[in-house]
Coordinates of C-alpha atoms in Angstrom, one line a residue:
M26 CA 119.6 217.3 65.9
F27 CA 123.1 218.8 65.9
S28 CA 123.7 222.5 65.0
K29 CA 123.0 223.8 61.5
E30 CA 126.8 224.2 61.0
T31 CA 127.4 220.5 61.6
Y32 CA 125.2 219.5 58.7
V33 CA 126.6 222.3 56.4
S34 CA 130.1 221.2 57.2
R35 CA 129.3 217.5 56.6
R36 CA 127.7 218.2 53.2
A37 CA 130.7 220.4 52.2
E38 CA 133.1 217.6 53.0
L39 CA 130.9 215.2 51.1
R40 CA 131.0 217.4 48.0
Q41 CA 134.8 217.6 48.1
L42 CA 135.1 213.8 48.4
V43 CA 132.7 212.9 45.6
K44 CA 134.0 215.8 43.4
N45 CA 131.3 216.0 40.7
G46 CA 127.8 215.0 39.6
I47 CA 124.6 215.0 41.6
I48 CA 124.2 213.2 45.0
I49 CA 120.7 211.9 45.9
L50 CA 120.2 210.8 49.5
F51 CA 116.8 209.2 50.0
G52 CA 115.1 209.5 53.4
N53 CA 112.8 206.7 54.4
N54 CA 109.0 206.5 54.1
E55 CA 106.6 205.1 56.6
S56 CA 106.7 201.3 56.6
P57 CA 103.3 199.6 57.1
A58 CA 103.1 196.9 59.7
N59 CA 99.8 195.3 58.5
C60 CA 98.0 198.1 56.6
P61 CA 98.9 201.5 55.1
A62 CA 97.6 203.5 58.1
N63 CA 99.3 201.3 60.7
G64 CA 103.0 201.9 60.3
Y65 CA 105.9 200.5 62.4
Y66 CA 106.6 202.8 65.3
P67 CA 108.7 204.8 65.9
F68 CA 109.5 206.0 62.4
R69 CA 113.2 205.3 61.6
Q70 CA 114.9 207.7 59.2
D71 CA 117.7 206.5 57.0
S72 CA 121.0 207.0 58.8
S73 CA 123.0 208.5 56.0
F74 CA 120.1 211.0 55.2
L75 CA 120.1 211.8 58.9
Y76 CA 123.9 212.3 58.9
Y77 CA 123.8 214.9 56.2
F78 CA 120.3 216.4 56.4
G79 CA 119.3 215.9 60.0
Q80 CA 115.6 215.7 59.6
Q81 CA 113.5 212.8 60.9
R82 CA 110.3 213.3 58.9
D83 CA 109.2 210.7 56.4
G84 CA 109.0 211.4 52.6
L85 CA 112.1 213.5 52.2
V86 CA 115.0 213.4 49.7
G87 CA 118.2 215.4 49.9
V88 CA 119.8 216.5 46.6
I89 CA 123.4 217.9 46.4
D90 CA 124.3 219.2 42.9
I91 CA 128.1 219.4 43.2
D92 CA 128.7 221.0 39.8
E93 CA 126.2 223.8 40.4
N94 CA 126.9 224.1 44.2
R95 CA 123.2 223.8 44.9
E96 CA 121.5 221.8 47.7
T97 CA 117.8 221.0 47.8
L98 CA 115.6 219.4 50.3
I99 CA 112.7 217.7 48.5
G100 CA 109.4 216.8 50.0
D101 CA 105.7 217.6 50.2
D102 CA 104.2 219.6 53.0
I103 CA 101.6 217.7 54.9
D104 CA 98.0 218.6 54.3
I105 CA 95.2 219.5 56.8
D106 CA 94.0 215.9 57.1
D107 CA 97.4 214.8 58.5
I108 CA 97.5 217.8 60.7
V109 CA 94.1 216.8 62.2
W110 CA 95.4 213.4 63.1
F111 CA 99.1 214.1 63.9
G112 CA 99.4 217.8 64.6
S113 CA 101.3 220.5 62.9
V114 CA 104.9 220.0 61.8
D115 CA 107.5 222.3 60.3
S116 CA 107.2 223.0 56.6
V117 CA 109.8 221.5 54.2
H118 CA 111.2 225.1 53.8
D119 CA 111.5 225.5 57.6
M120 CA 113.3 222.1 57.9
A121 CA 115.7 223.1 55.1
M122 CA 116.5 226.3 56.9
Q123 CA 117.2 224.4 60.1
V124 CA 120.0 222.4 58.5
G125 CA 121.4 225.1 56.2
V126 CA 119.8 224.0 52.9
A127 CA 118.9 227.0 50.7
N128 CA 116.4 225.4 48.3
T129 CA 113.3 223.2 48.6
A130 CA 111.0 221.6 46.0
P131 CA 108.0 219.2 46.0
M132 CA 108.6 215.5 45.4
K133 CA 107.4 215.7 41.8
Q134 CA 110.3 218.0 41.0
L135 CA 112.8 215.2 41.7
K136 CA 111.9 213.5 38.4
A137 CA 112.7 216.7 36.5
I138 CA 116.1 217.0 38.3
C139 CA 117.0 213.4 37.4
D140 CA 115.8 213.7 33.8
N141 CA 117.9 216.9 33.2
A142 CA 120.9 215.2 34.7
L143 CA 120.4 212.1 32.5
R144 CA 120.0 214.1 29.4
S145 CA 123.3 215.9 30.2
H146 CA 125.0 212.6 30.9
R147 CA 125.9 213.7 34.4
K148 CA 126.8 211.2 37.1
I149 CA 124.0 210.6 39.5
H150 CA 125.3 209.2 42.8
F151 CA 123.0 207.2 45.1
L152 CA 123.6 204.6 47.9
P153 CA 122.5 201.0 47.7
P154 CA 118.8 201.0 48.6
Y155 CA 117.5 198.5 51.2
R156 CA 113.8 199.3 51.2
S157 CA 111.5 198.1 48.4
D158 CA 109.6 201.4 48.0
I159 CA 112.9 203.3 47.5
K160 CA 114.0 200.7 44.9
I161 CA 110.8 201.4 43.0
Q162 CA 111.3 205.1 43.3
I163 CA 114.9 204.8 41.9
F164 CA 113.5 202.6 39.0
D165 CA 110.9 205.3 38.2
L166 CA 113.5 208.1 38.4
L167 CA 116.6 206.5 36.7
G168 CA 115.2 203.4 34.9
I169 CA 117.5 201.0 36.9
H170 CA 115.8 197.7 37.7
P171 CA 115.8 196.9 41.5
N172 CA 118.0 193.9 41.0
Q173 CA 120.7 196.0 39.4
Q174 CA 120.6 198.9 41.8
K175 CA 123.2 197.6 44.3
A176 CA 125.7 197.2 41.4
A177 CA 124.7 200.6 40.0
A178 CA 125.2 202.5 43.3
S179 CA 128.0 205.0 43.4
L180 CA 131.3 203.6 44.8
D181 CA 132.5 207.2 45.0
L182 CA 129.6 208.1 47.3
I183 CA 129.9 204.8 49.3
H184 CA 133.6 205.4 50.0
A185 CA 133.0 209.0 50.9
V186 CA 130.2 208.2 53.4
V187 CA 132.2 205.4 54.9
K188 CA 135.2 207.6 55.4
M189 CA 133.2 210.3 57.1
R190 CA 130.9 208.2 59.2
S191 CA 133.6 205.8 60.4
T192 CA 135.4 208.5 62.4
K193 CA 133.2 209.8 65.2
T194 CA 133.4 213.4 66.2
E195 CA 133.3 214.6 69.8
E196 CA 129.6 215.5 69.5
E197 CA 128.9 212.0 68.2
I198 CA 130.9 210.4 71.0
V199 CA 128.6 212.4 73.4
E200 CA 125.6 210.8 71.7
L201 CA 127.1 207.3 71.9
E202 CA 127.9 207.8 75.6
H203 CA 124.2 208.7 76.1
A204 CA 123.1 205.6 74.2
A205 CA 125.4 203.6 76.5
T206 CA 123.6 205.0 79.5
I207 CA 120.4 203.6 78.0
G208 CA 122.1 200.3 77.4
Y209 CA 123.3 200.2 81.0
R210 CA 119.7 200.7 82.3
M211 CA 118.5 197.9 79.9
H212 CA 121.0 195.3 81.0
T213 CA 120.8 196.1 84.7
T214 CA 117.0 195.8 84.5
A215 CA 117.4 192.3 83.0
M216 CA 119.9 191.3 85.7
R217 CA 117.7 192.8 88.5
I218 CA 114.4 191.1 87.5
T219 CA 115.6 187.7 86.1
R220 CA 114.2 184.9 88.3
P221 CA 113.4 181.2 87.7
G222 CA 109.8 180.9 86.5
L223 CA 109.6 184.2 84.6
T224 CA 109.5 183.8 80.8
E225 CA 112.2 185.0 78.4
K226 CA 109.5 187.1 76.7
Y227 CA 108.5 188.9 79.9
V228 CA 112.1 189.9 80.8
S229 CA 112.9 191.0 77.2
G230 CA 109.7 193.1 77.2
Q231 CA 110.8 195.0 80.3
V232 CA 114.2 195.5 78.7
D233 CA 112.6 196.9 75.5
G234 CA 110.4 199.2 77.6
V235 CA 113.5 200.8 79.1
A236 CA 114.8 201.7 75.6
H237 CA 111.6 203.3 74.6
S238 CA 111.3 205.2 77.9
F239 CA 114.8 206.8 77.7
G240 CA 115.4 207.0 74.0
S241 CA 113.9 206.4 70.6
M242 CA 113.8 202.6 70.3
V243 CA 115.9 199.4 70.7
S244 CA 119.0 199.5 68.4
F245 CA 118.2 196.0 67.2
P246 CA 115.7 193.3 68.3
T247 CA 116.6 192.2 71.8
I248 CA 118.2 188.8 72.2
F249 CA 117.3 187.2 75.5
T250 CA 117.5 183.4 75.7
Q251 CA 118.6 180.4 77.7
H252 CA 119.9 179.0 74.4
G253 CA 122.9 181.2 74.2
E254 CA 124.4 178.9 71.6
I255 CA 121.9 180.4 69.1
M256 CA 123.6 183.6 67.8
H257 CA 120.3 185.5 67.4
G258 CA 118.0 183.7 69.8
I259 CA 114.8 185.5 70.0
P260 CA 112.9 185.6 73.3
S261 CA 110.3 182.8 73.7
M262 CA 107.6 182.0 76.1
A263 CA 109.8 179.4 77.8
E264 CA 110.2 179.8 81.5
L265 CA 113.6 180.6 82.9
E266 CA 115.1 177.5 84.6
D267 CA 117.0 177.4 87.8
G268 CA 120.7 176.5 87.2
R269 CA 120.8 177.7 83.6
L270 CA 122.5 180.7 82.0
V271 CA 120.7 183.3 80.1
L272 CA 122.3 185.5 77.4
C273 CA 121.1 189.1 77.0
D274 CA 122.2 191.0 73.9
C275 CA 120.5 194.4 73.6
G276 CA 121.1 198.0 73.1
G277 CA 119.3 201.4 73.0
E278 CA 119.0 204.0 70.4
N279 CA 118.8 207.6 71.7
M280 CA 116.7 210.4 70.2
N281 CA 119.4 211.2 67.7
H282 CA 119.6 207.6 66.7
Y283 CA 123.1 206.7 68.1
C284 CA 123.3 203.2 69.3
S285 CA 124.7 201.0 72.1
D286 CA 125.3 197.3 71.8
N287 CA 126.2 195.1 74.8
T288 CA 125.9 191.5 75.7
R289 CA 125.9 189.9 79.2
T290 CA 125.5 186.3 80.1
F291 CA 124.5 185.5 83.7
P292 CA 123.0 182.8 85.9
I293 CA 119.3 182.8 86.2
N294 CA 119.4 182.0 89.9
G295 CA 122.2 184.6 90.5
K296 CA 125.0 182.1 91.2
F297 CA 127.5 180.6 88.6
T298 CA 128.3 176.9 88.9
Q299 CA 132.0 175.9 88.6
R300 CA 131.3 174.4 85.2
Q301 CA 129.8 177.7 84.0
L302 CA 132.7 179.7 85.5
D303 CA 135.3 177.6 83.7
I304 CA 133.9 178.7 80.3
Y305 CA 132.9 182.2 81.4
K306 CA 136.4 183.1 82.5
V307 CA 137.8 182.2 79.1
V308 CA 135.4 184.6 77.4
E309 CA 136.1 187.2 80.1
E310 CA 139.9 186.9 79.3
A311 CA 139.4 187.2 75.6
H312 CA 137.1 190.2 76.0
D313 CA 139.5 192.0 78.3
A314 CA 142.5 191.3 76.0
A315 CA 141.1 193.6 73.3
L316 CA 141.6 196.6 75.7
G317 CA 145.4 196.0 75.6
I318 CA 145.7 195.3 71.9
A319 CA 143.2 197.6 70.0
K320 CA 144.8 200.9 69.1
P321 CA 145.3 203.1 65.9
G322 CA 147.2 201.2 63.3
V323 CA 146.3 197.7 64.5
K324 CA 144.2 195.6 62.2
Y325 CA 141.1 194.5 63.9
V326 CA 141.4 191.0 62.3
D327 CA 144.6 190.7 64.4
V328 CA 142.6 191.5 67.5
H329 CA 140.1 189.0 66.5
F330 CA 142.6 186.2 66.1
A331 CA 144.3 187.2 69.4
A332 CA 140.9 186.5 71.1
C333 CA 140.6 183.2 69.1
R334 CA 144.1 182.1 70.3
I335 CA 143.2 182.7 73.9
I336 CA 139.9 180.8 73.6
F337 CA 141.6 177.8 71.9
D338 CA 144.5 177.7 74.4
R339 CA 142.1 177.7 77.3
M340 CA 139.9 175.0 75.6
K341 CA 143.0 172.9 75.4
E342 CA 143.5 173.4 79.2
L343 CA 139.9 172.2 79.8
G344 CA 140.5 169.2 77.6
L345 CA 138.0 170.2 74.9
A346 CA 140.7 171.0 72.3
K347 CA 144.2 169.7 71.4
G348 CA 147.2 170.2 69.1
D349 CA 149.1 173.2 67.9
T350 CA 147.1 176.4 68.4
D351 CA 148.5 178.2 65.3
A352 CA 147.7 175.2 63.1
A353 CA 144.3 174.9 64.7
L354 CA 143.5 178.5 63.9
A355 CA 144.8 178.1 60.3
A356 CA 142.4 175.2 59.9
G357 CA 139.5 177.0 61.5
A358 CA 139.1 174.7 64.4
H359 CA 138.5 177.6 66.8
A360 CA 135.2 178.4 64.9
I361 CA 133.4 175.5 66.6
F362 CA 133.6 177.6 69.7
L363 CA 133.5 181.1 68.2
P364 CA 131.7 181.0 64.8
H365 CA 131.5 184.8 64.4
G366 CA 133.9 187.8 64.3
L367 CA 135.1 189.7 67.3
G368 CA 133.1 192.8 66.4
H369 CA 131.8 195.4 64.0
M370 CA 131.6 199.1 63.5
M371 CA 129.0 200.9 65.5
G372 CA 127.4 204.4 65.4
M373 CA 124.0 205.5 64.0
D374 CA 123.5 201.9 62.9
V375 CA 124.3 199.2 65.4
H376 CA 126.1 197.4 62.5
D377 CA 127.3 200.8 61.3
M378 CA 126.7 201.4 57.6
E379 CA 125.9 197.7 56.9
A380 CA 123.5 198.8 54.2
L381 CA 126.5 200.1 52.2
D382 CA 128.0 196.6 52.2
Q383 CA 130.4 195.3 54.8
I384 CA 133.2 194.9 52.4
Y385 CA 133.5 198.7 52.2
V386 CA 132.9 199.3 55.9
G387 CA 134.9 196.7 57.7
F388 CA 137.6 196.0 55.0
D389 CA 139.6 197.9 52.5
E390 CA 142.1 197.3 49.7
E391 CA 144.8 196.3 52.3
T392 CA 142.6 194.0 54.4
R393 CA 140.3 191.6 52.6
P394 CA 137.7 189.3 54.1
N395 CA 138.2 185.5 54.1
L396 CA 135.0 184.2 52.7
E397 CA 136.0 180.6 52.5
Q398 CA 136.7 179.6 56.1
F399 CA 133.7 179.0 58.4
G400 CA 133.6 181.4 61.2
T401 CA 136.2 183.7 59.8
N402 CA 133.8 184.5 56.9
S403 CA 131.5 186.1 59.5
L404 CA 134.1 188.7 60.5
R405 CA 132.5 192.1 59.9
M406 CA 135.5 194.2 60.8
G407 CA 139.1 193.5 59.9
R408 CA 140.7 196.8 58.7
R409 CA 143.2 198.9 60.5
L410 CA 141.8 200.9 63.4
Q411 CA 141.9 204.7 63.4
E412 CA 141.3 207.2 66.2
G413 CA 137.6 207.9 66.5
F414 CA 136.5 204.4 65.3
V415 CA 133.9 202.7 67.5
V416 CA 133.9 198.9 67.3
T417 CA 132.3 196.2 69.4
D418 CA 134.4 193.7 71.4
E419 CA 132.3 190.6 71.7
P420 CA 134.0 187.2 72.0
G421 CA 132.0 184.2 72.9
I422 CA 132.0 180.4 73.4
Y423 CA 129.1 178.4 72.1
F424 CA 128.4 174.7 72.2
I425 CA 126.1 174.2 69.2
P426 CA 124.8 170.6 69.2
A427 CA 124.2 170.5 65.4
L428 CA 127.6 171.9 64.6
I429 CA 129.3 169.5 67.0
D430 CA 127.5 166.6 65.5
E431 CA 128.3 167.6 61.9
W432 CA 132.0 168.2 62.5
H433 CA 132.2 164.9 64.5
A434 CA 130.5 162.9 61.7
K435 CA 132.8 164.5 59.1
K436 CA 135.9 164.3 61.3
H437 CA 136.4 168.0 60.5
C438 CA 139.3 169.4 62.5
A439 CA 139.5 166.1 64.3
D440 CA 143.2 166.6 65.0
F441 CA 142.3 169.6 67.1
L442 CA 139.1 168.8 68.9
N443 CA 138.1 166.2 71.5
F444 CA 134.7 165.4 70.3
D445 CA 134.0 162.8 73.0
K446 CA 134.4 165.5 75.7
L447 CA 132.5 168.1 73.6
E448 CA 129.5 165.7 73.8
A449 CA 129.1 166.5 77.5
Y450 CA 128.7 170.2 76.7
K451 CA 125.9 170.0 74.2
D452 CA 123.4 171.0 76.9
F453 CA 125.6 174.0 78.0
G454 CA 124.3 176.8 75.8
G455 CA 126.6 179.7 75.1
I456 CA 128.4 182.7 76.6
R457 CA 129.1 186.1 75.1
I458 CA 130.4 189.3 76.7
E459 CA 130.2 192.5 74.6
D460 CA 131.1 196.1 75.0
D461 CA 131.6 199.1 72.7
L462 CA 135.2 200.3 72.2
L463 CA 136.2 203.8 71.3
I464 CA 139.6 203.9 69.6
T465 CA 141.6 206.8 71.2
K466 CA 144.9 208.4 70.2
D467 CA 147.0 205.9 72.1
G468 CA 144.7 202.9 72.6
C469 CA 141.1 202.4 73.3
R470 CA 138.5 202.6 76.1
F471 CA 135.0 201.3 76.7
I472 CA 132.1 203.6 75.9
G473 CA 129.8 204.2 78.9
E474 CA 130.6 205.8 82.2
E475 CA 128.6 203.1 84.1
R476 CA 130.0 199.6 83.5
I477 CA 127.4 196.9 83.2
P478 CA 128.6 194.1 85.6
Y479 CA 130.5 191.3 83.8
H480 CA 133.2 190.1 86.1
P481 CA 131.7 187.0 87.8
K482 CA 131.9 188.3 91.4
D483 CA 130.4 191.7 90.3
V484 CA 127.5 189.9 88.5
E485 CA 126.7 187.7 91.5
A486 CA 126.9 190.7 93.9
F487 CA 124.7 192.8 91.7
M488 CA 122.1 190.1 91.3
A489 CA 122.2 189.2 95.0
A490 CA 121.6 192.9 96.0
S491 CA 118.7 193.0 93.6
R492 CA 117.1 190.1 95.5
E493 CA 117.4 191.6 98.9

């Protein structure tokens, strides 16, 4: 937790931004894995509830009555049966005092609060729910059917939360730096132990163990696969093969639930082939270019297309693409190599505030998403950067056999792609390099004091030293 004053200040700013009505921020409940008593571990609190109320216990709701200037932490104290099994915890009153909330009430009181507000025709603000139990609770409290709750969620509250959480304070940056340290340990563990003959599942399990050892949990399910062309390739029981590349996309969440998110692609045997280097160096160039472009006032969609331009130009030099680059990007030809966006916001959620809808987080009235063009429609972040934003920088090149076959058969972007030469790369896989960028006053910098090796010579040297 941060200091009490941090949470008091955050809620005060939230009240000023939303202006009137009642704000209800739902914390999460335990989520059963396969039976009610066997929940997923560790418990993960809702990020916006954490941001404003700081407490990680399940079964809590925060209520901010703006008009009456009254804040209430709602929840039931645990009984003796739970204490026997799980130990004593602070009372709801004690937790409220820790974050500067003056009032508490049992959960049954929430219904009365909502009923009184509805009778008075007061605005009740809530965020889009993403868990079924909370959707049912909102239905019981407000009479809004679950399939209508996303539309009924408060845009005033969404915009206020996005405004506040997008810009990271100095104390949040400290947390993100700590999460980056966990991420460094995770990735270097993967590089150190990877050998032909081990399974993807084994290495990813060791990586996940690092996250749990030094923080709360992984910030998202670890991707560790020889099929780097699959965006979210889950680890399998397949053995790592000599001569192939493996893609590791993972991150850690520290005890205050701030995240890291990095990707490295490296040779299983510790040595790149020339063919692998030809593609790798293109991704490396696109990745590093963001450092010189991203700064306050620049649209991240422009940084994205700068990376796309580099990738397409270099693919032309390798004989895999052709034609005018600007025309190719306008047609979407680059997406056969890079079918996703350059990055996304990051913070307490690895895709920060994604539950609030990406159109409000990564875009605004000035910068709108392109939902029609393949690849570009996966861009999560396009708006102008501001000091204090944290975004990922994650270009990649992927040779997806099914996509190559489909575009070839349809002659899609045939004026810009050499399909005959692409055929030879259908066994290549994919490469992605990803780091987390903090937008500073005059530019940007990578988060993390220790740099996970990614320049080819550094990768090979690190892996060679690990094998001595």
